[in-house]
PDB file of C-alpha atoms in Angstrom:
ATOM      1  CA  MET A  29     -46.020-160.828  49.425  1.00  0.00           C
ATOM      2  CA  ILE A  30     -44.442-158.432  47.102  1.00  0.00           C
ATOM      3  CA  TYR A  31     -40.678-158.837  48.128  1.00  0.00           C
ATOM      4  CA  GLN A  32     -39.309-161.955  49.766  1.00  0.00           C
ATOM      5  CA  ARG A  33     -36.455-159.983  51.650  1.00  0.00           C
ATOM      6  CA  VAL A  34     -36.409-156.301  52.306  1.00  0.00           C
ATOM      7  CA  ALA A  35     -33.353-154.554  53.732  1.00  0.00           C
ATOM      8  CA  LEU A  36     -33.889-151.299  55.600  1.00  0.00           C
ATOM      9  CA  ILE A  37     -30.752-149.166  55.947  1.00  0.00           C
ATOM     10  CA  GLY A  38     -31.317-146.525  58.591  1.00  0.00           C
ATOM     11  CA  LEU A  39     -34.137-147.373  61.201  1.00  0.00           C
ATOM     12  CA  GLY A  40     -35.811-144.058  61.935  1.00  0.00           C
ATOM     13  CA  LEU A  41     -39.598-142.917  61.617  1.00  0.00           C
ATOM     14  CA  ILE A  42     -39.830-143.833  57.843  1.00  0.00           C
ATOM     15  CA  ALA A  43     -38.068-147.063  57.938  1.00  0.00           C
ATOM     16  CA  SER A  44     -39.679-148.353  61.062  1.00  0.00           C
ATOM     17  CA  SER A  45     -43.084-147.368  59.765  1.00  0.00           C
ATOM     18  CA  MET A  46     -42.415-149.228  56.458  1.00  0.00           C
ATOM     19  CA  ALA A  47     -41.534-152.136  58.507  1.00  0.00           C
ATOM     20  CA  HIS A  48     -44.706-152.048  60.570  1.00  0.00           C
ATOM     21  CA  ALA A  49     -46.882-151.540  57.378  1.00  0.00           C
ATOM     22  CA  MET A  50     -45.343-154.317  55.524  1.00  0.00           C
ATOM     23  CA  ARG A  51     -45.640-156.645  58.461  1.00  0.00           C
ATOM     24  CA  ALA A  52     -49.300-155.631  58.990  1.00  0.00           C
ATOM     25  CA  HIS A  53     -50.059-156.412  55.399  1.00  0.00           C
ATOM     26  CA  GLY A  54     -47.890-159.438  54.751  1.00  0.00           C
ATOM     27  CA  LEU A  55     -45.910-157.638  52.021  1.00  0.00           C
ATOM     28  CA  ALA A  56     -42.514-158.891  52.806  1.00  0.00           C
ATOM     29  CA  GLY A  57     -41.233-162.412  53.802  1.00  0.00           C
ATOM     30  CA  GLU A  58     -38.209-161.155  55.805  1.00  0.00           C
ATOM     31  CA  ILE A  59     -37.366-157.640  57.025  1.00  0.00           C
ATOM     32  CA  VAL A  60     -33.649-157.048  57.706  1.00  0.00           C
ATOM     33  CA  GLY A  61     -32.436-153.932  59.248  1.00  0.00           C
ATOM     34  CA  HIS A  62     -29.303-151.972  59.850  1.00  0.00           C
ATOM     35  CA  ALA A  63     -28.401-148.826  61.833  1.00  0.00           C
ATOM     36  CA  ARG A  64     -25.124-147.514  63.084  1.00  0.00           C
ATOM     37  CA  SER A  65     -26.270-147.249  66.607  1.00  0.00           C
ATOM     38  CA  ALA A  66     -26.205-150.560  68.658  1.00  0.00           C
ATOM     39  CA  GLU A  67     -29.056-149.034  70.774  1.00  0.00           C
ATOM     40  CA  THR A  68     -31.284-148.353  67.608  1.00  0.00           C
ATOM     41  CA  ARG A  69     -30.394-151.916  66.463  1.00  0.00           C
ATOM     42  CA  ALA A  70     -31.514-153.462  69.635  1.00  0.00           C
ATOM     43  CA  VAL A  71     -34.960-151.547  69.441  1.00  0.00           C
ATOM     44  CA  ALA A  72     -35.539-152.531  65.939  1.00  0.00           C
ATOM     45  CA  ARG A  73     -34.750-156.016  66.668  1.00  0.00           C
ATOM     46  CA  ASP A  74     -37.409-156.127  69.386  1.00  0.00           C
ATOM     47  CA  LEU A  75     -40.203-153.993  67.573  1.00  0.00           C
ATOM     48  CA  PHE A  76     -40.109-154.670  63.818  1.00  0.00           C
ATOM     49  CA  CYS A  77     -37.057-156.439  62.331  1.00  0.00           C
ATOM     50  CA  ASP A  78     -36.783-160.222  61.765  1.00  0.00           C
ATOM     51  CA  ARG A  79     -33.029-159.651  61.709  1.00  0.00           C
ATOM     52  CA  VAL A  80     -30.545-156.863  62.406  1.00  0.00           C
ATOM     53  CA  CYS A  81     -27.036-156.653  61.095  1.00  0.00           C
ATOM     54  CA  GLU A  82     -24.057-154.587  62.366  1.00  0.00           C
ATOM     55  CA  THR A  83     -23.091-153.503  58.805  1.00  0.00           C
ATOM     56  CA  ALA A  84     -25.069-152.172  55.819  1.00  0.00           C
ATOM     57  CA  ALA A  85     -23.218-154.571  53.490  1.00  0.00           C
ATOM     58  CA  GLU A  86     -24.292-157.566  55.495  1.00  0.00           C
ATOM     59  CA  ALA A  87     -27.869-156.370  55.675  1.00  0.00           C
ATOM     60  CA  VAL A  88     -28.323-155.985  51.904  1.00  0.00           C
ATOM     61  CA  LYS A  89     -26.944-159.543  51.035  1.00  0.00           C
ATOM     62  CA  GLY A  90     -29.843-161.489  49.282  1.00  0.00           C
ATOM     63  CA  ALA A  91     -32.280-158.579  49.604  1.00  0.00           C
ATOM     64  CA  ASP A  92     -34.845-158.229  46.851  1.00  0.00           C
ATOM     65  CA  LEU A  93     -35.520-154.550  47.888  1.00  0.00           C
ATOM     66  CA  VAL A  94     -33.141-152.199  49.665  1.00  0.00           C
ATOM     67  CA  VAL A  95     -34.448-148.973  51.267  1.00  0.00           C
ATOM     68  CA  LEU A  96     -31.917-146.199  52.030  1.00  0.00           C
ATOM     69  CA  ALA A  97     -33.520-144.360  54.783  1.00  0.00           C
ATOM     70  CA  VAL A  98     -30.413-142.491  56.135  1.00  0.00           C
ATOM     71  CA  PRO A  99     -29.885-138.578  55.926  1.00  0.00           C
ATOM     72  CA  VAL A 100     -29.187-137.359  52.304  1.00  0.00           C
ATOM     73  CA  GLY A 101     -25.637-136.388  53.163  1.00  0.00           C
ATOM     74  CA  ALA A 102     -24.773-140.110  54.069  1.00  0.00           C
ATOM     75  CA  MET A 103     -26.425-141.707  50.933  1.00  0.00           C
ATOM     76  CA  GLY A 104     -23.249-141.789  48.985  1.00  0.00           C
ATOM     77  CA  GLU A 105     -21.112-143.475  51.652  1.00  0.00           C
ATOM     78  CA  ILE A 106     -23.735-146.063  52.248  1.00  0.00           C
ATOM     79  CA  ALA A 107     -24.192-146.779  48.471  1.00  0.00           C
ATOM     80  CA  ALA A 108     -20.481-147.276  48.254  1.00  0.00           C
ATOM     81  CA  GLU A 109     -20.596-149.778  50.903  1.00  0.00           C
ATOM     82  CA  ILE A 110     -23.470-151.806  49.725  1.00  0.00           C
ATOM     83  CA  GLY A 111     -22.804-151.821  46.145  1.00  0.00           C
ATOM     84  CA  PRO A 112     -20.607-154.777  45.781  1.00  0.00           C
ATOM     85  CA  HIS A 113     -23.019-156.732  47.876  1.00  0.00           C
ATOM     86  CA  LEU A 114     -26.352-156.086  45.987  1.00  0.00           C
ATOM     87  CA  LYS A 115     -27.670-159.323  44.420  1.00  0.00           C
ATOM     88  CA  PRO A 116     -28.457-159.041  40.565  1.00  0.00           C
ATOM     89  CA  GLY A 117     -32.159-158.028  39.936  1.00  0.00           C
ATOM     90  CA  ALA A 118     -32.456-156.275  43.349  1.00  0.00           C
ATOM     91  CA  VAL A 119     -34.208-152.902  43.556  1.00  0.00           C
ATOM     92  CA  VAL A 120     -32.712-149.939  45.452  1.00  0.00           C
ATOM     93  CA  THR A 121     -34.892-147.137  46.528  1.00  0.00           C
ATOM     94  CA  ASP A 122     -34.489-144.255  49.154  1.00  0.00           C
ATOM     95  CA  VAL A 123     -36.733-141.867  51.073  1.00  0.00           C
ATOM     96  CA  GLY A 124     -34.787-138.733  50.824  1.00  0.00           C
ATOM     97  CA  SER A 125     -36.359-135.399  50.623  1.00  0.00           C
ATOM     98  CA  VAL A 126     -34.029-134.345  47.823  1.00  0.00           C
ATOM     99  CA  LYS A 127     -33.687-136.274  44.688  1.00  0.00           C
ATOM    100  CA  GLN A 128     -31.041-134.709  42.443  1.00  0.00           C
ATOM    101  CA  ALA A 129     -28.290-134.891  45.168  1.00  0.00           C
ATOM    102  CA  VAL A 130     -29.376-138.528  45.993  1.00  0.00           C
ATOM    103  CA  VAL A 131     -29.109-139.667  42.426  1.00  0.00           C
ATOM    104  CA  ASP A 132     -25.650-138.025  42.015  1.00  0.00           C
ATOM    105  CA  ALA A 133     -24.513-139.713  45.203  1.00  0.00           C
ATOM    106  CA  VAL A 134     -26.120-143.061  44.738  1.00  0.00           C
ATOM    107  CA  ALA A 135     -26.176-144.025  41.153  1.00  0.00           C
ATOM    108  CA  PRO A 136     -22.461-144.225  40.374  1.00  0.00           C
ATOM    109  CA  HIS A 137     -22.370-147.078  43.025  1.00  0.00           C
ATOM    110  CA  ILE A 138     -25.344-149.251  41.688  1.00  0.00           C
ATOM    111  CA  PRO A 139     -23.959-152.240  39.760  1.00  0.00           C
ATOM    112  CA  PRO A 140     -25.248-153.409  36.380  1.00  0.00           C
ATOM    113  CA  GLY A 141     -28.415-155.528  36.794  1.00  0.00           C
ATOM    114  CA  VAL A 142     -29.585-153.642  39.869  1.00  0.00           C
ATOM    115  CA  HIS A 143     -32.522-151.282  39.591  1.00  0.00           C
ATOM    116  CA  PHE A 144     -32.140-147.885  41.227  1.00  0.00           C
ATOM    117  CA  ILE A 145     -35.597-146.068  41.797  1.00  0.00           C
ATOM    118  CA  PRO A 146     -35.340-142.867  43.794  1.00  0.00           C
ATOM    119  CA  GLY A 147     -38.342-142.143  45.934  1.00  0.00           C
ATOM    120  CA  HIS A 148     -39.822-139.812  48.648  1.00  0.00           C
ATOM    121  CA  PRO A 149     -42.609-140.340  50.863  1.00  0.00           C
ATOM    122  CA  LEU A 150     -44.483-137.060  51.703  1.00  0.00           C
ATOM    123  CA  ALA A 151     -45.302-138.274  55.252  1.00  0.00           C
ATOM    124  CA  GLY A 152     -43.729-137.791  58.739  1.00  0.00           C
ATOM    125  CA  THR A 153     -44.147-136.445  62.113  1.00  0.00           C
ATOM    126  CA  GLU A 154     -41.910-134.275  64.275  1.00  0.00           C
ATOM    127  CA  TYR A 155     -40.719-137.380  66.087  1.00  0.00           C
ATOM    128  CA  SER A 156     -37.654-139.628  64.955  1.00  0.00           C
ATOM    129  CA  GLY A 157     -36.123-142.819  65.987  1.00  0.00           C
ATOM    130  CA  PRO A 158     -37.058-146.499  65.864  1.00  0.00           C
ATOM    131  CA  ARG A 159     -39.849-146.196  68.323  1.00  0.00           C
ATOM    132  CA  SER A 160     -41.678-143.458  66.382  1.00  0.00           C
ATOM    133  CA  GLY A 161     -42.880-145.573  63.563  1.00  0.00           C
ATOM    134  CA  PHE A 162     -46.462-146.814  63.028  1.00  0.00           C
ATOM    135  CA  ALA A 163     -48.248-148.818  60.213  1.00  0.00           C
ATOM    136  CA  THR A 164     -50.629-146.119  59.082  1.00  0.00           C
ATOM    137  CA  LEU A 165     -48.077-143.217  58.537  1.00  0.00           C
ATOM    138  CA  PHE A 166     -48.381-143.477  54.696  1.00  0.00           C
ATOM    139  CA  GLN A 167     -52.222-143.825  54.640  1.00  0.00           C
ATOM    140  CA  ASN A 168     -53.441-141.453  51.843  1.00  0.00           C
ATOM    141  CA  ARG A 169     -50.143-139.705  51.706  1.00  0.00           C
ATOM    142  CA  TRP A 170     -48.128-139.177  48.442  1.00  0.00           C
ATOM    143  CA  TRP A 171     -45.165-141.135  47.738  1.00  0.00           C
ATOM    144  CA  LEU A 172     -43.150-139.632  44.742  1.00  0.00           C
ATOM    145  CA  LEU A 173     -40.900-141.887  42.689  1.00  0.00           C
ATOM    146  CA  THR A 174     -38.388-140.237  40.282  1.00  0.00           C
ATOM    147  CA  PRO A 175     -37.217-143.232  38.230  1.00  0.00           C
ATOM    148  CA  LEU A 176     -34.205-142.793  35.780  1.00  0.00           C
ATOM    149  CA  PRO A 177     -34.924-143.016  32.122  1.00  0.00           C
ATOM    150  CA  GLU A 178     -33.272-146.612  31.883  1.00  0.00           C
ATOM    151  CA  THR A 179     -35.314-147.982  34.765  1.00  0.00           C
ATOM    152  CA  ASP A 180     -37.231-151.232  34.093  1.00  0.00           C
ATOM    153  CA  PRO A 181     -41.070-150.300  34.079  1.00  0.00           C
ATOM    154  CA  VAL A 182     -41.730-153.802  35.512  1.00  0.00           C
ATOM    155  CA  GLU A 183     -39.791-153.026  38.661  1.00  0.00           C
ATOM    156  CA  ILE A 184     -41.360-149.628  38.939  1.00  0.00           C
ATOM    157  CA  ALA A 185     -44.625-151.210  38.751  1.00  0.00           C
ATOM    158  CA  ARG A 186     -43.607-153.649  41.526  1.00  0.00           C
ATOM    159  CA  LEU A 187     -42.357-151.003  43.860  1.00  0.00           C
ATOM    160  CA  ARG A 188     -45.463-149.084  43.328  1.00  0.00           C
ATOM    161  CA  LYS A 189     -47.560-152.039  44.235  1.00  0.00           C
ATOM    162  CA  LEU A 190     -45.751-152.259  47.541  1.00  0.00           C
ATOM    163  CA  LEU A 191     -46.131-148.590  48.382  1.00  0.00           C
ATOM    164  CA  GLU A 192     -49.896-148.619  47.428  1.00  0.00           C
ATOM    165  CA  ALA A 193     -50.376-151.563  49.715  1.00  0.00           C
ATOM    166  CA  MET A 194     -48.870-149.613  52.535  1.00  0.00           C
ATOM    167  CA  GLY A 195     -51.621-147.129  51.946  1.00  0.00           C
ATOM    168  CA  ALA A 196     -49.590-144.495  49.927  1.00  0.00           C
ATOM    169  CA  ASN A 197     -50.744-142.587  46.801  1.00  0.00           C
ATOM    170  CA  VAL A 198     -47.930-143.046  44.239  1.00  0.00           C
ATOM    171  CA  ASP A 199     -46.886-140.635  41.563  1.00  0.00           C
ATOM    172  CA  GLU A 200     -43.845-140.235  39.358  1.00  0.00           C
ATOM    173  CA  MET A 201     -41.989-136.980  38.847  1.00  0.00           C
ATOM    174  CA  ASP A 202     -38.887-135.715  36.991  1.00  0.00           C
ATOM    175  CA  VAL A 203     -35.910-135.262  39.518  1.00  0.00           C
ATOM    176  CA  ALA A 204     -35.547-131.587  38.948  1.00  0.00           C
ATOM    177  CA  ARG A 205     -39.277-131.029  39.135  1.00  0.00           C
ATOM    178  CA  HIS A 206     -39.428-132.812  42.447  1.00  0.00           C
ATOM    179  CA  ASP A 207     -36.704-130.705  43.994  1.00  0.00           C
ATOM    180  CA  LEU A 208     -38.429-127.490  42.968  1.00  0.00           C
ATOM    181  CA  VAL A 209     -41.977-128.544  43.991  1.00  0.00           C
ATOM    182  CA  LEU A 210     -40.523-129.727  47.382  1.00  0.00           C
ATOM    183  CA  ALA A 211     -38.657-126.540  47.897  1.00  0.00           C
ATOM    184  CA  VAL A 212     -42.309-124.856  47.718  1.00  0.00           C
ATOM    185  CA  VAL A 213     -44.398-127.315  49.742  1.00  0.00           C
ATOM    186  CA  SER A 214     -41.826-128.578  52.297  1.00  0.00           C
ATOM    187  CA  HIS A 215     -38.346-127.215  52.383  1.00  0.00           C
ATOM    188  CA  THR A 216     -38.867-123.392  52.582  1.00  0.00           C
ATOM    189  CA  PRO A 217     -41.910-123.788  54.997  1.00  0.00           C
ATOM    190  CA  HIS A 218     -39.634-125.732  57.337  1.00  0.00           C
ATOM    191  CA  LEU A 219     -36.870-123.153  57.040  1.00  0.00           C
ATOM    192  CA  ILE A 220     -39.500-120.280  57.671  1.00  0.00           C
ATOM    193  CA  ALA A 221     -40.642-122.347  60.767  1.00  0.00           C
ATOM    194  CA  TYR A 222     -37.102-122.737  62.127  1.00  0.00           C
ATOM    195  CA  THR A 223     -36.682-118.938  61.556  1.00  0.00           C
ATOM    196  CA  MET A 224     -39.751-117.900  63.322  1.00  0.00           C
ATOM    197  CA  VAL A 225     -38.989-120.124  66.268  1.00  0.00           C
ATOM    198  CA  GLY A 226     -35.400-118.693  66.343  1.00  0.00           C
ATOM    199  CA  VAL A 227     -36.789-115.103  66.289  1.00  0.00           C
ATOM    200  CA  ALA A 228     -38.985-115.980  69.383  1.00  0.00           C
ATOM    201  CA  ASP A 229     -35.950-117.419  71.052  1.00  0.00           C
ATOM    202  CA  HIS A 230     -33.972-114.383  70.618  1.00  0.00           C
ATOM    203  CA  MET A 231     -36.540-111.824  71.578  1.00  0.00           C
ATOM    204  CA  ARG A 232     -35.498-110.474  74.960  1.00  0.00           C
ATOM    205  CA  ARG A 233     -38.920-108.736  75.313  1.00  0.00           C
ATOM    206  CA  VAL A 234     -40.908-111.938  75.361  1.00  0.00           C
ATOM    207  CA  SER A 235     -40.107-114.445  78.181  1.00  0.00           C
ATOM    208  CA  GLN A 236     -39.843-118.075  77.502  1.00  0.00           C
ATOM    209  CA  GLN A 237     -42.831-118.605  79.744  1.00  0.00           C
ATOM    210  CA  GLU A 238     -44.926-116.282  77.671  1.00  0.00           C
ATOM    211  CA  VAL A 239     -44.015-118.053  74.506  1.00  0.00           C
ATOM    212  CA  ILE A 240     -44.959-121.487  75.946  1.00  0.00           C
ATOM    213  CA  LYS A 241     -48.181-120.051  77.604  1.00  0.00           C
ATOM    214  CA  TYR A 242     -49.543-118.434  74.512  1.00  0.00           C
ATOM    215  CA  SER A 243     -48.412-121.059  71.934  1.00  0.00           C
ATOM    216  CA  ALA A 244     -51.970-122.059  71.221  1.00  0.00           C
ATOM    217  CA  SER A 245     -51.990-119.721  68.355  1.00  0.00           C
ATOM    218  CA  GLY A 246     -49.939-119.848  65.138  1.00  0.00           C
ATOM    219  CA  PHE A 247     -46.550-120.070  66.893  1.00  0.00           C
ATOM    220  CA  ARG A 248     -47.379-123.742  68.150  1.00  0.00           C
ATOM    221  CA  ASP A 249     -47.572-124.815  64.619  1.00  0.00           C
ATOM    222  CA  PHE A 250     -44.178-123.384  63.748  1.00  0.00           C
ATOM    223  CA  THR A 251     -42.594-125.077  66.829  1.00  0.00           C
ATOM    224  CA  ARG A 252     -44.160-128.489  65.729  1.00  0.00           C
ATOM    225  CA  ILE A 253     -42.478-128.207  62.380  1.00  0.00           C
ATOM    226  CA  ALA A 254     -39.265-126.862  63.743  1.00  0.00           C
ATOM    227  CA  ALA A 255     -39.067-130.023  66.021  1.00  0.00           C
ATOM    228  CA  SER A 256     -38.071-132.133  63.152  1.00  0.00           C
ATOM    229  CA  ASP A 257     -34.771-134.033  62.832  1.00  0.00           C
ATOM    230  CA  PRO A 258     -32.031-131.307  62.610  1.00  0.00           C
ATOM    231  CA  THR A 259     -29.551-133.652  60.786  1.00  0.00           C
ATOM    232  CA  MET A 260     -32.170-134.443  57.996  1.00  0.00           C
ATOM    233  CA  TRP A 261     -32.988-130.921  57.431  1.00  0.00           C
ATOM    234  CA  ARG A 262     -29.361-129.649  57.528  1.00  0.00           C
ATOM    235  CA  ASP A 263     -28.669-131.980  54.589  1.00  0.00           C
ATOM    236  CA  VAL A 264     -31.899-130.945  52.886  1.00  0.00           C
ATOM    237  CA  PHE A 265     -30.920-127.296  52.653  1.00  0.00           C
ATOM    238  CA  LEU A 266     -27.184-127.966  51.725  1.00  0.00           C
ATOM    239  CA  THR A 267     -28.242-130.355  48.877  1.00  0.00           C
ATOM    240  CA  ASN A 268     -31.338-128.482  47.521  1.00  0.00           C
ATOM    241  CA  LYS A 269     -29.898-124.932  47.984  1.00  0.00           C
ATOM    242  CA  ASP A 270     -30.545-123.730  44.528  1.00  0.00           C
ATOM    243  CA  ALA A 271     -34.329-124.482  44.640  1.00  0.00           C
ATOM    244  CA  VAL A 272     -34.711-123.345  48.181  1.00  0.00           C
ATOM    245  CA  LEU A 273     -32.714-120.058  47.565  1.00  0.00           C
ATOM    246  CA  ASP A 274     -35.126-119.403  44.450  1.00  0.00           C
ATOM    247  CA  ILE A 275     -38.206-119.851  46.501  1.00  0.00           C
ATOM    248  CA  LEU A 276     -36.893-117.855  49.353  1.00  0.00           C
ATOM    249  CA  GLY A 277     -36.231-115.014  46.819  1.00  0.00           C
ATOM    250  CA  ARG A 278     -39.924-115.197  45.854  1.00  0.00           C
ATOM    251  CA  PHE A 279     -40.975-115.244  49.567  1.00  0.00           C
ATOM    252  CA  ALA A 280     -39.002-112.130  50.347  1.00  0.00           C
ATOM    253  CA  GLU A 281     -40.630-110.359  47.356  1.00  0.00           C
ATOM    254  CA  GLU A 282     -44.172-111.411  48.509  1.00  0.00           C
ATOM    255  CA  LEU A 283     -43.271-110.403  52.223  1.00  0.00           C
ATOM    256  CA  PHE A 284     -42.077-106.998  51.028  1.00  0.00           C
ATOM    257  CA  THR A 285     -45.365-106.561  49.159  1.00  0.00           C
ATOM    258  CA  LEU A 286     -47.366-107.344  52.351  1.00  0.00           C
ATOM    259  CA  GLN A 287     -45.087-105.190  54.418  1.00  0.00           C
ATOM    260  CA  ARG A 288     -45.749-102.332  52.179  1.00  0.00           C
ATOM    261  CA  ALA A 289     -49.521-102.829  52.306  1.00  0.00           C
ATOM    262  CA  ILE A 290     -49.473-102.862  56.013  1.00  0.00           C
ATOM    263  CA  ARG A 291     -47.400 -99.800  56.173  1.00  0.00           C
ATOM    264  CA  MET A 292     -49.649 -97.968  53.784  1.00  0.00           C
ATOM    265  CA  GLY A 293     -52.877 -99.228  55.399  1.00  0.00           C
ATOM    266  CA  ASP A 294     -53.985-100.939  52.297  1.00  0.00           C
ATOM    267  CA  GLY A 295     -56.608-103.192  53.704  1.00  0.00           C
ATOM    268  CA  GLU A 296     -58.107-104.061  50.158  1.00  0.00           C
ATOM    269  CA  HIS A 297     -54.899-105.413  49.090  1.00  0.00           C
ATOM    270  CA  LEU A 298     -54.376-107.496  52.300  1.00  0.00           C
ATOM    271  CA  HIS A 299     -57.946-108.783  52.200  1.00  0.00           C
ATOM    272  CA  ALA A 300     -57.627-109.848  48.606  1.00  0.00           C
ATOM    273  CA  TYR A 301     -54.342-111.572  49.301  1.00  0.00           C
ATOM    274  CA  PHE A 302     -55.590-113.577  52.179  1.00  0.00           C
ATOM    275  CA  THR A 303     -58.592-114.566  50.339  1.00  0.00           C
ATOM    276  CA  ARG A 304     -56.530-116.133  47.531  1.00  0.00           C
ATOM    277  CA  THR A 305     -54.321-117.817  50.138  1.00  0.00           C
ATOM    278  CA  ARG A 306     -57.300-119.292  52.006  1.00  0.00           C
ATOM    279  CA  ALA A 307     -58.269-121.198  48.930  1.00  0.00           C
ATOM    280  CA  ILE A 308     -55.027-123.047  49.093  1.00  0.00           C
ATOM    281  CA  ARG A 309     -56.100-124.449  52.537  1.00  0.00           C
ATOM    282  CA  ARG A 310     -59.523-125.438  51.121  1.00  0.00           C
ATOM    283  CA  GLY A 311     -57.785-127.251  48.212  1.00  0.00           C
ATOM    284  CA  ILE A 312     -55.549-129.238  50.458  1.00  0.00           C
ATOM    285  CA  ILE A 313     -58.629-130.483  52.444  1.00  0.00           C
ATOM    286  CA  GLU A 314     -60.549-131.304  49.129  1.00  0.00           C
ATOM    287  CA  ALA A 315     -57.512-133.327  48.027  1.00  0.00           C
ATOM    288  CA  GLY A 316     -57.791-135.422  51.224  1.00  0.00           C
ATOM    289  CA  GLN A 317     -54.314-134.406  52.589  1.00  0.00           C
ATOM    290  CA  ASP A 318     -55.869-132.969  55.832  1.00  0.00           C
ATOM    291  CA  THR A 319     -59.329-132.565  57.351  1.00  0.00           C
ATOM    292  CA  ALA A 320     -61.478-129.447  58.275  1.00  0.00           C
ATOM    293  CA  ALA A 321     -61.623-130.753  61.932  1.00  0.00           C
ATOM    294  CA  PRO A 322     -60.614-128.499  64.755  1.00  0.00           C
ATOM    295  CA  ASP A 323     -56.868-128.368  65.553  1.00  0.00           C
ATOM    296  CA  PHE A 324     -55.965-128.599  61.846  1.00  0.00           C
ATOM    297  CA  GLY A 325     -56.927-132.232  61.690  1.00  0.00           C
ATOM    298  CA  ARG A 326     -54.046-133.257  63.834  1.00  0.00           C
ATOM    299  CA  SER A 327     -56.248-135.362  66.178  1.00  0.00           C
ATOM    300  CA  ALA A 328     -58.395-136.754  63.364  1.00  0.00           C
ATOM    301  CA  PRO A 329     -57.500-140.186  61.692  1.00  0.00           C
ATOM    302  CA  ALA A 330     -56.109-140.032  58.167  1.00  0.00           C
ATOM    303  CA  LYS A 331     -58.808-140.478  55.561  1.00  0.00           C
ATOM    304  CA  GLU A 332     -58.786-143.954  53.862  1.00  0.00           C
ATOM    305  CA  GLY A 333     -57.372-143.968  50.412  1.00  0.00           C
TER     306      GLY A 333
END
């Protein structure tokens, strides 16, 4: 057991998976949850929480670890609500995909004596809600921590121990660096996927039946990504807009270069470009973040860490 009482604020995929993982490995004495929806609270009570509270303030009382698992846009409001009720020595972390906006929204409400350690698990599926969680979601996936300069190293180590016990690979990163890196590896790819699915939706020359029928090609992968939670991704783009716009600008430049090569029939340039990008896929497999199995490893179990 690493934390006696853990409070999960927001009970979707990440929080429910944390609860299942903590329970499977005996990492928490008591798991307390809160969600605004009465239906969600009922499901959480049945599936993975020892106790469920109607308010976030009630849920965090006496908690050793508080996990903010709500959309980034709601972080500040929740932090303001729970701040006066956090016990001295407690650790507050989050699972938001953007870190600077979370720090700006949450840090002012963290009282002295409470440790705020922002975090971000690079794990997920296209499903959301309290029924979507499972204990192995974080197995061999990266969990980035972006502790503030004044954070107690002992508490960082303790949180790291919990995350590693749930199967995650843990690394630390500067807040600004995190937001730039995630704009490259996650945020902009999601925006491109949403855009491509939107293009197909608006093409009058291709019927919906044809899009579905032939989606065994690359379009299927775009639809899987574009099925992610719309509220979460709305908040991601609004709160990490500078980094996303920067990467989108770079993407547009690369796209223009490829467009010109196609128009000019420059096969040599296209082949060289695709050869370089193919190496990225191999690097991801070698890093253990996917497998070389058919179907892009989606039906293969995650590699043990």
